[in-house]
Tab-separated table of C-alpha atoms in Angstrom:
chain	number	residue	atom	x	y	z
B	1467	MET	CA	52.727	1.634	-66.958
B	1468	LEU	CA	49.015	0.771	-68.251
B	1469	ILE	CA	48.286	2.840	-64.561
B	1470	ASN	CA	51.291	5.528	-65.800
B	1471	TYR	CA	49.119	5.279	-69.267
B	1472	ILE	CA	45.271	5.821	-67.330
B	1473	LYS	CA	46.435	8.266	-65.680
B	1474	ILE	CA	47.943	10.028	-68.634
B	1475	ALA	CA	44.215	9.990	-70.844
B	1476	TRP	CA	42.706	11.502	-67.786
B	1477	LYS	CA	44.921	14.478	-67.741
B	1478	VAL	CA	44.222	15.106	-71.311
B	1479	LEU	CA	41.039	14.431	-70.804
B	1480	LEU	CA	40.391	17.211	-68.971
B	1481	ARG	CA	43.152	19.176	-70.363
B	1482	HIS	CA	40.014	19.457	-72.765
B	1483	PRO	CA	36.377	18.842	-71.658
B	1484	PHE	CA	34.895	20.079	-75.617
B	1485	TYR	CA	36.701	18.689	-77.048
B	1486	THR	CA	36.574	15.684	-74.546
B	1487	PHE	CA	32.999	16.299	-74.859
B	1488	ILE	CA	32.544	15.887	-78.578
B	1489	THR	CA	34.719	11.943	-78.791
B	1490	LEU	CA	32.275	11.571	-75.105
B	1491	PHE	CA	29.534	12.244	-76.861
B	1492	GLY	CA	30.304	9.857	-80.339
B	1493	ILE	CA	31.369	6.971	-77.793
B	1494	SER	CA	28.453	7.023	-76.117
B	1495	LEU	CA	25.520	7.801	-78.883
B	1496	THR	CA	26.775	4.934	-81.365
B	1497	LEU	CA	27.667	2.309	-78.217
B	1498	THR	CA	23.470	3.145	-77.382
B	1499	VAL	CA	22.464	2.363	-79.725
B	1500	LEU	CA	24.194	-1.347	-79.967
B	1501	MET	CA	23.725	-2.192	-77.060
B	1502	VAL	CA	19.966	-1.091	-77.406
B	1503	LEU	CA	19.858	-3.322	-80.534
B	1504	THR	CA	22.176	-5.569	-78.576
B	1505	SER	CA	18.995	-5.801	-75.725
B	1506	PHE	CA	16.295	-6.037	-78.391
B	1507	LEU	CA	18.128	-9.738	-80.575
B	1508	ASP	CA	18.886	-10.672	-77.053
B	1509	HIS	CA	14.785	-10.600	-76.607
B	1510	LEU	CA	14.262	-11.673	-79.868
B	1511	PHE	CA	16.060	-15.119	-79.653
B	1512	SER	CA	17.419	-15.833	-75.868
B	1513	SER	CA	15.063	-17.429	-73.334
B	1514	HIS	CA	13.201	-15.486	-71.606
B	1515	TYR	CA	9.768	-15.400	-70.516
B	1516	PRO	CA	7.383	-17.613	-71.648
B	1517	GLU	CA	9.772	-19.053	-73.699
B	1518	THR	CA	12.722	-20.417	-71.697
B	1519	ASN	CA	13.322	-23.421	-72.718
B	1520	ARG	CA	14.021	-23.215	-75.657
B	1521	ASP	CA	17.827	-23.685	-75.555
B	1522	ARG	CA	17.294	-27.587	-75.925
B	1523	SER	CA	14.838	-27.044	-77.896
B	1524	LEU	CA	13.577	-27.296	-81.322
B	1525	TYR	CA	11.059	-26.416	-83.873
B	1526	ILE	CA	8.941	-27.657	-86.148
B	1527	MET	CA	7.851	-24.351	-88.167
B	1528	LEU	CA	7.343	-25.691	-92.082
B	1529	MET	CA	6.641	-27.972	-94.866
B	1530	VAL	CA	8.148	-27.809	-98.374
B	1531	GLN	CA	7.014	-29.094	-100.974
B	1532	ARG	CA	7.625	-29.177	-104.671
B	1533	ASP	CA	8.013	-31.093	-108.130
B	1534	SER	CA	9.775	-32.631	-109.987
B	1535	ALA	CA	11.717	-30.215	-111.186
B	1536	ARG	CA	12.031	-28.156	-107.870
B	1537	SER	CA	10.462	-25.235	-109.972
B	1538	GLY	CA	6.930	-25.248	-107.933
B	1539	ARG	CA	7.391	-25.083	-105.167
B	1540	SER	CA	4.142	-24.652	-101.766
B	1541	SER	CA	5.572	-23.570	-98.540
B	1542	GLY	CA	3.860	-23.169	-94.553
B	1543	PRO	CA	2.426	-24.718	-91.326
B	1544	MET	CA	1.304	-28.331	-91.178
B	1545	SER	CA	-1.815	-29.825	-90.253
B	1546	PHE	CA	-2.621	-31.547	-86.826
B	1547	GLN	CA	-2.737	-34.849	-88.008
B	1548	PHE	CA	0.443	-34.403	-89.631
B	1549	LEU	CA	2.385	-33.373	-86.432
B	1550	ASN	CA	0.590	-36.358	-84.044
B	1551	LYS	CA	1.167	-38.903	-85.904
B	1552	TYR	CA	5.299	-37.967	-87.633
B	1553	ALA	CA	6.861	-35.495	-83.957
B	1554	LYS	CA	4.200	-36.813	-81.654
B	1555	THR	CA	5.087	-40.242	-81.717
B	1556	LEU	CA	8.949	-39.589	-81.767
B	1557	LYS	CA	10.397	-41.683	-78.030
B	1558	THR	CA	13.377	-38.988	-78.244
B	1559	PRO	CA	12.136	-35.745	-76.998
B	1560	GLU	CA	11.162	-35.292	-73.100
B	1561	ARG	CA	8.166	-33.265	-74.462
B	1562	VAL	CA	6.076	-32.275	-77.860
B	1563	SER	CA	3.704	-29.477	-78.038
B	1564	ILE	CA	1.556	-29.145	-80.848
B	1565	PHE	CA	-0.141	-25.241	-81.228
B	1566	SER	CA	-1.543	-22.898	-84.348
B	1567	ALA	CA	-0.409	-19.945	-85.178
B	1568	PHE	CA	-2.344	-16.955	-83.941
B	1569	ASN	CA	-6.112	-15.459	-85.667
B	1570	SER	CA	-7.197	-13.319	-84.862
B	1571	SER	CA	-11.325	-13.167	-83.204
B	1572	ASN	CA	-13.546	-10.833	-81.964
B	1573	ALA	CA	-15.058	-10.133	-78.617
B	1574	TYR	CA	-17.664	-7.897	-76.995
B	1575	VAL	CA	-17.955	-6.012	-73.717
B	1576	GLY	CA	-20.954	-4.554	-74.899
B	1577	SER	CA	-20.970	-2.571	-77.946
B	1578	GLN	CA	-18.002	-2.112	-77.330
B	1579	ARG	CA	-14.904	-4.610	-79.893
B	1580	ILE	CA	-12.007	-6.933	-78.621
B	1581	LYS	CA	-9.779	-7.041	-81.203
B	1582	LEU	CA	-8.460	-10.632	-79.637
B	1583	ASN	CA	-5.288	-12.403	-81.017
B	1584	THR	CA	-6.683	-16.760	-80.072
B	1585	LYS	CA	-4.380	-19.123	-80.562
B	1586	PHE	CA	-5.380	-23.513	-80.301
B	1587	THR	CA	-2.751	-25.834	-78.188
B	1588	ASP	CA	-2.327	-28.760	-76.952
B	1589	ALA	CA	-2.361	-29.779	-73.315
B	1590	ASP	CA	1.294	-30.170	-73.372
B	1591	PHE	CA	2.331	-26.534	-74.418
B	1592	TRP	CA	1.722	-26.251	-71.172
B	1593	ARG	CA	4.163	-27.997	-70.413
B	1594	VAL	CA	6.980	-27.049	-72.963
B	1595	MET	CA	6.133	-23.331	-72.351
B	1596	ASP	CA	6.736	-21.554	-68.852
B	1597	PHE	CA	3.630	-19.253	-68.822
B	1598	ASP	CA	2.818	-17.543	-64.999
B	1599	PHE	CA	-1.210	-18.641	-64.423
B	1600	LEU	CA	-2.596	-16.043	-62.296
B	1601	GLU	CA	-5.918	-17.141	-62.217
B	1602	GLY	CA	-6.619	-20.800	-61.971
B	1603	LYS	CA	-4.430	-23.639	-64.476
B	1604	PRO	CA	-3.663	-25.503	-67.637
B	1605	TYR	CA	-6.387	-27.272	-69.346
B	1606	SER	CA	-6.148	-31.043	-69.676
B	1607	GLU	CA	-5.618	-33.894	-72.105
B	1608	GLN	CA	-9.271	-34.675	-70.388
B	1609	ASN	CA	-10.712	-31.623	-71.370
B	1610	ILE	CA	-9.612	-32.206	-74.295
B	1611	THR	CA	-11.037	-35.883	-74.572
B	1612	ASN	CA	-13.884	-34.399	-73.447
B	1613	GLY	CA	-14.501	-31.443	-76.537
B	1614	ASP	CA	-15.078	-28.436	-73.485
B	1615	TYR	CA	-15.441	-25.274	-74.609
B	1616	VAL	CA	-12.897	-23.466	-72.452
B	1617	ALA	CA	-10.436	-20.833	-72.280
B	1618	VAL	CA	-7.130	-19.734	-70.227
B	1619	ILE	CA	-6.723	-16.276	-70.675
B	1620	THR	CA	-3.702	-13.953	-70.294
B	1621	ASP	CA	-3.848	-10.250	-67.550
B	1622	ASP	CA	-4.663	-7.708	-70.438
B	1623	PHE	CA	-7.664	-9.484	-72.309
B	1624	ARG	CA	-9.048	-10.087	-68.558
B	1625	LYS	CA	-9.256	-6.262	-67.662
B	1626	GLN	CA	-10.876	-5.879	-70.364
B	1627	TYR	CA	-14.008	-8.247	-70.592
B	1628	PHE	CA	-14.427	-8.432	-66.528
B	1629	PRO	CA	-13.506	-5.200	-65.249
B	1630	ASP	CA	-13.655	-5.447	-62.218
B	1631	ALA	CA	-10.498	-6.634	-60.928
B	1632	THR	CA	-11.554	-7.143	-57.077
B	1633	GLU	CA	-13.090	-10.790	-58.579
B	1634	SER	CA	-11.740	-13.996	-59.976
B	1635	ALA	CA	-12.362	-14.475	-63.969
B	1636	VAL	CA	-11.987	-18.468	-62.953
B	1637	GLY	CA	-15.125	-20.258	-63.516
B	1638	LYS	CA	-16.966	-16.679	-65.552
B	1639	ASP	CA	-17.629	-17.562	-69.525
B	1640	VAL	CA	-16.435	-15.448	-72.163
B	1641	GLU	CA	-17.924	-15.300	-75.347
B	1642	ILE	CA	-15.219	-15.348	-78.768
B	1643	GLU	CA	-17.021	-15.299	-82.751
B	1644	ASN	CA	-20.448	-16.147	-80.996
B	1645	ILE	CA	-18.912	-18.851	-78.554
B	1646	HIS	CA	-18.997	-18.964	-75.693
B	1647	TYR	CA	-15.983	-20.487	-72.940
B	1648	LYS	CA	-15.722	-21.547	-69.892
B	1649	VAL	CA	-11.930	-19.332	-68.237
B	1650	ILE	CA	-10.428	-22.387	-66.793
B	1651	GLY	CA	-6.560	-19.863	-66.385
B	1652	VAL	CA	-5.208	-16.397	-66.918
B	1653	VAL	CA	-1.601	-16.175	-67.931
B	1654	LYS	CA	0.649	-13.617	-67.746
B	1655	GLY	CA	0.481	-12.690	-71.502
B	1656	SER	CA	3.572	-13.477	-73.735
B	1657	PRO	CA	5.644	-10.164	-75.890
B	1658	VAL	CA	3.864	-9.925	-79.315
B	1659	THR	CA	7.607	-10.006	-81.016
B	1660	ARG	CA	7.297	-14.242	-79.479
B	1661	PRO	CA	4.930	-15.201	-82.633
B	1662	ILE	CA	5.489	-19.240	-80.993
B	1663	THR	CA	3.132	-17.988	-77.383
B	1664	TYR	CA	2.032	-15.012	-78.535
B	1665	ALA	CA	-1.794	-14.828	-78.112
B	1666	ASP	CA	-4.849	-13.130	-75.846
B	1667	VAL	CA	-6.307	-16.244	-75.882
B	1668	TYR	CA	-5.935	-19.776	-75.086
B	1669	PHE	CA	-8.554	-22.992	-76.421
B	1670	PRO	CA	-7.583	-26.179	-76.871
B	1671	TYR	CA	-7.390	-28.331	-80.263
B	1672	THR	CA	-10.514	-28.629	-79.816
B	1673	ALA	CA	-12.042	-25.562	-80.318
B	1674	PRO	CA	-13.874	-24.920	-83.182
B	1675	LYS	CA	-11.995	-23.651	-86.188
B	1676	SER	CA	-9.262	-25.462	-85.169
B	1677	ASN	CA	-9.368	-27.461	-88.569
B	1678	TYR	CA	-7.581	-30.125	-86.556
B	1679	GLN	CA	-9.139	-33.048	-88.631
B	1680	ARG	CA	-8.019	-32.802	-91.910
B	1681	SER	CA	-6.012	-34.928	-93.195
B	1682	ASP	CA	-3.732	-33.578	-95.420
B	1683	MET	CA	-0.323	-32.825	-94.436
B	1684	ARG	CA	-0.393	-28.503	-94.787
B	1685	GLY	CA	-2.552	-27.176	-92.098
B	1686	GLY	CA	-2.301	-23.641	-90.158
B	1687	PHE	CA	-0.122	-25.690	-87.100
B	1688	MET	CA	3.694	-26.444	-85.830
B	1689	SER	CA	5.674	-28.091	-82.776
B	1690	ILE	CA	8.007	-27.849	-80.425
B	1691	LEU	CA	10.277	-30.532	-79.831
B	1692	LEU	CA	11.462	-29.575	-76.094
B	1693	ALA	CA	14.730	-32.119	-75.259
B	1694	LYS	CA	15.790	-32.866	-71.828
B	1695	ASN	CA	19.245	-31.758	-72.105
B	1696	LYS	CA	20.755	-29.985	-74.718
B	1697	SER	CA	22.778	-33.198	-76.181
B	1698	ASP	CA	20.021	-34.922	-77.404
B	1699	LEU	CA	19.134	-32.466	-79.643
B	1700	LYS	CA	20.899	-34.425	-82.392
B	1701	ALA	CA	19.538	-37.278	-81.884
B	1702	ILE	CA	15.931	-35.938	-81.802
B	1703	ASN	CA	16.757	-33.975	-84.869
B	1704	ASP	CA	18.306	-37.788	-86.353
B	1705	GLU	CA	14.773	-39.565	-84.681
B	1706	PHE	CA	12.441	-36.233	-86.724
B	1707	GLN	CA	14.613	-37.181	-90.073
B	1708	ASP	CA	14.304	-40.016	-90.888
B	1709	ARG	CA	10.661	-40.479	-89.586
B	1710	ILE	CA	10.246	-37.782	-92.572
B	1711	ASN	CA	12.141	-39.188	-94.616
B	1712	GLN	CA	9.939	-42.560	-94.812
B	1713	ILE	CA	7.414	-40.698	-95.273
B	1714	PRO	CA	6.358	-41.838	-99.270
B	1715	LEU	CA	7.079	-39.507	-102.644
B	1716	PRO	CA	5.506	-38.107	-104.885
B	1717	ILE	CA	2.863	-36.757	-103.288
B	1718	VAL	CA	0.075	-35.939	-104.697
B	1719	GLU	CA	-2.526	-33.289	-103.352
B	1720	ASN	CA	-5.164	-30.730	-104.728
B	1721	ASP	CA	-4.246	-31.774	-108.450
B	1722	ASN	CA	-0.096	-31.185	-107.344
B	1723	LYS	CA	1.910	-33.619	-107.320
B	1724	TYR	CA	5.137	-33.572	-104.824
B	1725	THR	CA	8.167	-35.368	-105.275
B	1726	TYR	CA	10.057	-33.314	-102.675
B	1727	LEU	CA	9.228	-32.950	-99.369
B	1728	GLU	CA	11.540	-31.276	-96.265
B	1729	VAL	CA	10.041	-30.792	-93.011
B	1730	LYS	CA	13.215	-29.658	-90.482
B	1731	SER	CA	13.569	-28.358	-86.341
B	1732	GLU	CA	15.580	-26.647	-85.334
B	1733	PRO	CA	16.797	-24.380	-83.290
B	1734	TYR	CA	15.031	-20.581	-82.623
B	1735	ALA	CA	16.858	-18.802	-84.061
B	1736	ALA	CA	18.270	-21.105	-87.228
B	1737	ASN	CA	14.673	-21.248	-87.761
B	1738	PHE	CA	13.772	-18.156	-87.881
B	1739	ILE	CA	17.144	-16.462	-89.610
B	1740	GLY	CA	16.267	-20.353	-92.179
B	1741	GLN	CA	12.855	-18.774	-93.346
B	1742	ILE	CA	14.908	-16.035	-95.293
B	1743	LEU	CA	17.749	-17.788	-96.271
B	1744	ASP	CA	14.985	-20.269	-98.136
B	1745	GLY	CA	13.611	-17.229	-100.228
B	1746	GLY	CA	15.874	-17.562	-103.194
B	1747	PRO	CA	19.002	-15.599	-103.691
B	1748	GLY	CA	17.629	-12.255	-104.225
B	1749	LEU	CA	16.103	-12.103	-100.613
B	1750	LYS	CA	20.036	-13.499	-99.593
B	1751	ALA	CA	21.607	-10.828	-100.739
B	1752	ILE	CA	19.005	-8.247	-99.278
B	1753	LEU	CA	19.733	-9.433	-95.953
B	1754	PHE	CA	23.166	-9.709	-96.067
B	1755	GLY	CA	23.582	-6.311	-97.399
B	1756	ALA	CA	21.436	-5.211	-95.480
B	1757	LEU	CA	22.935	-6.520	-92.820
B	1758	ALA	CA	26.429	-5.728	-93.962
B	1759	PHE	CA	24.729	-1.471	-94.831
B	1760	ILE	CA	23.533	-1.515	-90.885
B	1761	LEU	CA	26.888	-3.026	-89.317
B	1762	PHE	CA	29.047	0.323	-91.374
B	1763	MET	CA	26.493	3.208	-89.671
B	1764	LEU	CA	26.463	1.766	-86.751
B	1765	LEU	CA	29.696	0.795	-86.532
B	1766	GLY	CA	32.232	1.627	-89.334
B	1767	LEU	CA	30.795	5.238	-89.890
B	1768	PRO	CA	31.249	6.487	-85.669
B	1769	ALA	CA	34.942	4.924	-85.947
B	1770	LEU	CA	36.001	7.073	-88.726
B	1771	ASN	CA	34.707	10.094	-86.996
B	1772	LEU	CA	36.521	8.671	-84.324
B	1773	VAL	CA	39.455	7.936	-85.520
B	1774	ASN	CA	39.805	11.705	-87.015
B	1775	VAL	CA	38.767	13.492	-84.215
B	1776	ASN	CA	41.589	10.842	-82.254
B	1777	VAL	CA	43.788	12.120	-84.963
B	1778	SER	CA	43.335	16.298	-84.260
B	1779	ARG	CA	43.611	15.365	-80.897
B	1780	ILE	CA	47.133	13.065	-80.551
B	1781	MET	CA	48.793	15.678	-83.255
B	1782	GLU	CA	47.987	18.341	-80.525
B	1783	ARG	CA	50.818	15.828	-77.723
B	1784	ALA	CA	52.964	15.864	-81.305
B	1785	SER	CA	55.978	17.365	-79.275
B	1786	GLU	CA	55.970	15.000	-76.385
B	1787	ILE	CA	55.925	12.529	-79.115
B	1788	GLY	CA	58.993	13.104	-80.013
B	1789	ILE	CA	60.510	13.932	-76.634
B	1790	ARG	CA	60.102	10.422	-76.384
B	1791	LYS	CA	61.112	9.837	-79.330
B	1792	ALA	CA	64.026	10.884	-78.299
B	1793	PHE	CA	65.419	9.566	-75.775
B	1794	GLY	CA	64.136	5.956	-77.416
B	1795	ALA	CA	61.493	5.289	-76.632
B	1796	PRO	CA	60.680	2.466	-79.028
B	1797	ILE	CA	57.125	2.351	-81.447
B	1798	GLN	CA	55.517	-0.450	-80.312
B	1799	THR	CA	55.684	1.872	-76.814
B	1800	LEU	CA	53.417	4.713	-78.377
B	1801	VAL	CA	51.050	2.652	-80.007
B	1802	TRP	CA	50.261	0.506	-77.439
B	1803	GLN	CA	50.113	3.694	-75.456
B	1804	PHE	CA	47.472	5.473	-78.061
B	1805	ILE	CA	45.925	2.180	-78.195
B	1806	VAL	CA	45.599	1.420	-73.930
B	1807	GLU	CA	44.641	5.660	-74.096
B	1808	ASN	CA	41.622	5.585	-76.531
B	1809	ILE	CA	40.737	1.925	-75.203
B	1810	PHE	CA	39.767	3.372	-71.660
B	1811	ILE	CA	38.441	7.227	-72.959
B	1812	THR	CA	35.724	4.171	-74.838
B	1813	LEU	CA	35.441	2.463	-71.883
B	1814	ILE	CA	34.261	6.117	-70.421
B	1815	GLY	CA	32.043	6.146	-73.131
B	1816	GLY	CA	31.177	2.145	-72.692
B	1817	ALA	CA	29.869	3.290	-68.840
B	1818	ILE	CA	27.148	6.623	-69.293
B	1819	ALA	CA	26.198	4.750	-72.571
B	1820	LEU	CA	24.980	1.917	-70.287
B	1821	LEU	CA	23.249	4.181	-68.274
B	1822	LEU	CA	21.872	5.331	-71.110
B	1823	THR	CA	20.588	2.017	-72.004
B	1824	SER	CA	19.435	1.063	-69.170
B	1825	GLY	CA	16.625	4.600	-70.018
B	1826	ILE	CA	16.058	3.942	-72.452
B	1827	ILE	CA	15.301	0.334	-72.553
B	1828	TYR	CA	12.976	1.193	-69.294
B	1829	PHE	CA	11.583	3.019	-71.127
B	1830	ILE	CA	10.345	1.427	-73.790
B	1831	ASN	CA	9.714	-1.630	-70.768
B	1832	SER	CA	6.567	0.769	-69.678
B	1833	SER	CA	6.033	2.082	-73.369
B	1834	GLY	CA	3.494	0.124	-73.775
B	1835	TRP	CA	4.977	-0.253	-77.781
B	1836	ILE	CA	5.312	-3.881	-77.014
B	1837	ALA	CA	2.795	-5.242	-75.063
B	1838	TYR	CA	5.409	-7.647	-72.631
B	1839	ALA	CA	8.283	-6.064	-73.407
B	1840	ASP	CA	10.677	-7.459	-71.316
B	1841	LEU	CA	13.917	-6.148	-72.763
B	1842	THR	CA	16.799	-5.940	-69.834
B	1843	ILE	CA	20.946	-5.805	-69.997
B	1844	ASN	CA	21.297	-8.628	-68.259
B	1845	LEU	CA	25.501	-10.354	-68.291
B	1846	SER	CA	25.410	-11.421	-71.999
B	1847	VAL	CA	24.176	-7.853	-73.596
B	1848	PHE	CA	26.167	-6.580	-70.946
B	1849	LEU	CA	29.402	-9.170	-72.734
B	1850	ILE	CA	29.273	-8.165	-75.747
B	1851	SER	CA	28.725	-4.458	-74.262
B	1852	ILE	CA	32.353	-4.740	-73.385
B	1853	PHE	CA	33.009	-6.243	-76.469
B	1854	VAL	CA	31.742	-3.893	-78.715
B	1855	CYS	CA	32.960	-1.912	-77.153
B	1856	LEU	CA	37.209	-3.107	-76.985
B	1857	ILE	CA	36.332	-3.362	-80.912
B	1858	PHE	CA	35.835	-0.158	-81.756
B	1859	GLY	CA	37.737	1.640	-79.150
B	1860	PHE	CA	40.642	-0.771	-81.275
B	1861	LEU	CA	39.881	0.312	-84.377
B	1862	SER	CA	39.415	4.393	-83.264
B	1863	GLY	CA	43.009	4.283	-81.841
B	1864	VAL	CA	44.948	2.130	-83.723
B	1865	LEU	CA	44.964	3.890	-87.007
B	1866	PRO	CA	45.867	7.368	-84.922
B	1867	ALA	CA	48.559	6.041	-82.986
B	1868	LEU	CA	50.417	4.698	-85.297
B	1869	ARG	CA	49.917	7.615	-88.167
B	1870	MET	CA	51.199	9.161	-84.625
B	1871	SER	CA	54.581	6.834	-83.708
B	1872	ARG	CA	55.899	6.551	-87.813
B	1873	LEU	CA	56.086	10.695	-87.248
B	1874	SER	CA	60.078	11.666	-87.624
B	1875	ILE	CA	61.430	12.447	-84.483
B	1876	ALA	CA	62.052	16.797	-86.228
B	1877	ASP	CA	58.375	15.766	-87.961
B	1878	ALA	CA	57.575	15.877	-83.857
B	1879	LEU	CA	59.356	18.324	-82.777
B	1880	LYS	CA	58.467	21.415	-85.818
B	1881	SER	CA	54.760	20.477	-84.851
């Protein structure tokens, strides 16, 4: 029976090429947008180079301090000393890394200025992350202890600063903000959409201008807690929260008295979204309103348009429906047939969308709009796309099917 429905749907498609073109164009365009969006969200939140351990990592990105009336609030990254005391000493994680947000710097090649983003990290940063070292190696605990002026640079910065690609950059000198560093490693860069690992140059946290000696609770550093297994994440979070709960309150800093302290260790996506949700009810309303609007524009409107197209297409088959009803075909059979036909057409549109998405993703990755972009159609993106195809086909097919199946035999035969 299913094969017969698909054969009928194929014959209907061949009967009116223009209708078929309009239908497939609408389906494939909508699904292409959804697939590209899904691929981009996967690029943002899933485990990809060099953050391949996101699924077993907790992120400590933000400290929130509030006064007793909870009317005043101060939030931001933490100091190195705070994280070194309360995160680095945890016993449950496999490794703990402390690193700074990226900062702007300048380097010069002759009279040409190169704008840079730099980051201060500890040695564990290179063990928690999975960077590809094209040359050399990362700095070690010994380099940090010695206060060595060393740096790991990206391949892109290497091309700009050392134009001669035939010579190794390892061991050479780079001057950044009038300070000389020895290059000990060259890595393949991380996309700018991954702010945890994105930078052009990486320094040990003991390098000048890192301010790692600050004794305040707040500063410019964040931390990652890497678990041995995903099942350890809860235990790690419990241990960290227990440490935070032991901090004496209230805290007085810069003439401000804070009675409440909140520091979370969360998975990457929860941390990213949580910072938006913590922005207050106004920001929440904007976020959810924008999401609802985007979903309606991407899925709702095309589905409504496709419903109208499907109604017109199915109305042409009123006489066929009338005859089948006259011979005793039940409503459920007719509804099921039109839904199967519509899902079949949607899957054809999905296949076209898959080809279009591959081309668009290739263009985005090779265009340089996002440095080191690595958008892909992996298994999760593909399965989500198939699911969206089925939902889209069902939504746009069920209403016309119900309408046609409820036509009386006389009305159907008249049309």
